[in-house]
Amino acid sequence: MPNILLVEDYEITAEGIIFALENDYESFNVHWSANGNDALEHFNNNDIDLILLDIGLPDINGFDVLRKIRKISEVPVIIITARDAESDIVLGLEGLGADDYVTKPLSPRVLVARVKVQLRRAAIQLGTSITNTLETPTTKKVFEINKDLHQILLQGQVVGLTRAECKILMHMVEHPNRVHSKEHLLNIMHDRPTGALENTIVTHIKHIRTALNKIDSDNEYIETNRGLGYSLIL
Ligand code: CA
């Protein structure tokens, strides 16, 4: 049963989350910490599979908690923040490496669904030698993903990418022929520092195209959908 650390100082919110998680059919163990220091201590002494982290805490704020955790662990973290706190969300996802966010007021069902997505993602990344080979009609366009090594191969050759670019392309290979918005791709690569947001993605896509082109200059893999985003065409 997955162990979840819930960091939330507001008791009513915490109770709602605990109820939703413990009564879901998949069921989770939830430990509740009402402040940041307690959460860090609990995290250091237990096997935690996922953290739900409120930003406004009475002792140290959630961002500091996240910073400390990221120094030692890649555990999935979902931040809990106010609905309109856009800068909190961007800092959490981009600057500090949170995996997802939910906004208050919370929908417990949405929260549980997002917890499951993150746990599945983490399980896939931990799995040994998971290699997905996508065979495509043109056979020349064959991608292989090695999640252990964070590598993508095109026609048997490693595509030379940074870690962030690898995440983006991996996501696109797994979900081909559909448009991914820049915002969505930013969420996928979450561990980049903050900067000119849209331009960051534009630059990464450019590098990915160049890297793919080095291996196969006959095909265009990534299509720009003006105003919408990008798609990987297979
Ligand atoms: Ca709070």
mmCIF file with all atom_site columns, N, CA and C and ligand atoms in Angstrom, residues 8-10 54-58 104, ligand 1:
data_model
loop_
_atom_site.group_PDB
_atom_site.id
_atom_site.type_symbol
_atom_site.label_atom_id
_atom_site.label_alt_id
_atom_site.label_comp_id
_atom_site.label_asym_id
_atom_site.label_entity_id
_atom_site.label_seq_id
_atom_site.pdbx_PDB_ins_code
_atom_site.Cartn_x
_atom_site.Cartn_y
_atom_site.Cartn_z
_atom_site.occupancy
_atom_site.B_iso_or_equiv
_atom_site.pdbx_formal_charge
_atom_site.auth_seq_id
_atom_site.auth_comp_id
_atom_site.auth_asym_id
_atom_site.auth_atom_id
_atom_site.pdbx_PDB_model_num
ATOM   1  N  N  . GLU A 1 8   ? -0.115 19.608 5.738  1.00 0.00 ? 8   GLU A N  1
ATOM   2  C  CA . GLU A 1 8   ? -1.228 20.574 5.642  1.00 0.00 ? 8   GLU A CA 1
ATOM   3  C  C  . GLU A 1 8   ? -1.577 21.023 7.057  1.00 0.00 ? 8   GLU A C  1
ATOM   4  N  N  . ASP A 1 9   ? -1.554 22.330 7.270  1.00 0.00 ? 9   ASP A N  1
ATOM   5  C  CA . ASP A 1 9   ? -1.806 22.803 8.631  1.00 0.00 ? 9   ASP A CA 1
ATOM   6  C  C  . ASP A 1 9   ? -3.292 22.963 8.940  1.00 0.00 ? 9   ASP A C  1
ATOM   7  N  N  . TYR A 1 10  ? -4.131 23.020 7.914  1.00 0.00 ? 10  TYR A N  1
ATOM   8  C  CA . TYR A 1 10  ? -5.547 23.273 8.151  1.00 0.00 ? 10  TYR A CA 1
ATOM   9  C  C  . TYR A 1 10  ? -6.274 21.934 8.300  1.00 0.00 ? 10  TYR A C  1
ATOM   10 N  N  . ASP A 1 54  ? 1.304  21.398 1.233  1.00 0.00 ? 54  ASP A N  1
ATOM   11 C  CA . ASP A 1 54  ? 0.722  22.734 1.292  1.00 0.00 ? 54  ASP A CA 1
ATOM   12 C  C  . ASP A 1 54  ? 1.861  23.760 1.307  1.00 0.00 ? 54  ASP A C  1
ATOM   13 N  N  . ILE A 1 55  ? 1.643  24.910 0.686  1.00 0.00 ? 55  ILE A N  1
ATOM   14 C  CA . ILE A 1 55  ? 2.706  25.926 0.649  1.00 0.00 ? 55  ILE A CA 1
ATOM   15 C  C  . ILE A 1 55  ? 2.689  26.786 1.912  1.00 0.00 ? 55  ILE A C  1
ATOM   16 N  N  . GLY A 1 56  ? 1.511  27.220 2.350  1.00 0.00 ? 56  GLY A N  1
ATOM   17 C  CA . GLY A 1 56  ? 1.410  28.070 3.537  1.00 0.00 ? 56  GLY A CA 1
ATOM   18 C  C  . GLY A 1 56  ? 1.389  27.244 4.804  1.00 0.00 ? 56  GLY A C  1
ATOM   19 N  N  . LEU A 1 57  ? 2.551  27.127 5.455  1.00 0.00 ? 57  LEU A N  1
ATOM   20 C  CA . LEU A 1 57  ? 2.646  26.334 6.682  1.00 0.00 ? 57  LEU A CA 1
ATOM   21 C  C  . LEU A 1 57  ? 3.069  27.236 7.836  1.00 0.00 ? 57  LEU A C  1
ATOM   22 N  N  . PRO A 1 58  ? 2.772  26.852 9.072  1.00 0.00 ? 58  PRO A N  1
ATOM   23 C  CA . PRO A 1 58  ? 3.027  27.753 10.204 1.00 0.00 ? 58  PRO A CA 1
ATOM   24 C  C  . PRO A 1 58  ? 4.506  27.944 10.553 1.00 0.00 ? 58  PRO A C  1
ATOM   25 N  N  . LYS A 1 104 ? -6.686 25.013 -4.150 1.00 0.00 ? 104 LYS A N  1
ATOM   26 C  CA . LYS A 1 104 ? -7.778 25.072 -3.169 1.00 0.00 ? 104 LYS A CA 1
ATOM   27 C  C  . LYS A 1 104 ? -8.877 25.963 -3.725 1.00 0.00 ? 104 LYS A C  1
HETATM 28 CA CA . CA  B 2 .   ? -1.945 26.274 4.929  1.00 0.00 ? 1   CA  B CA 1
#
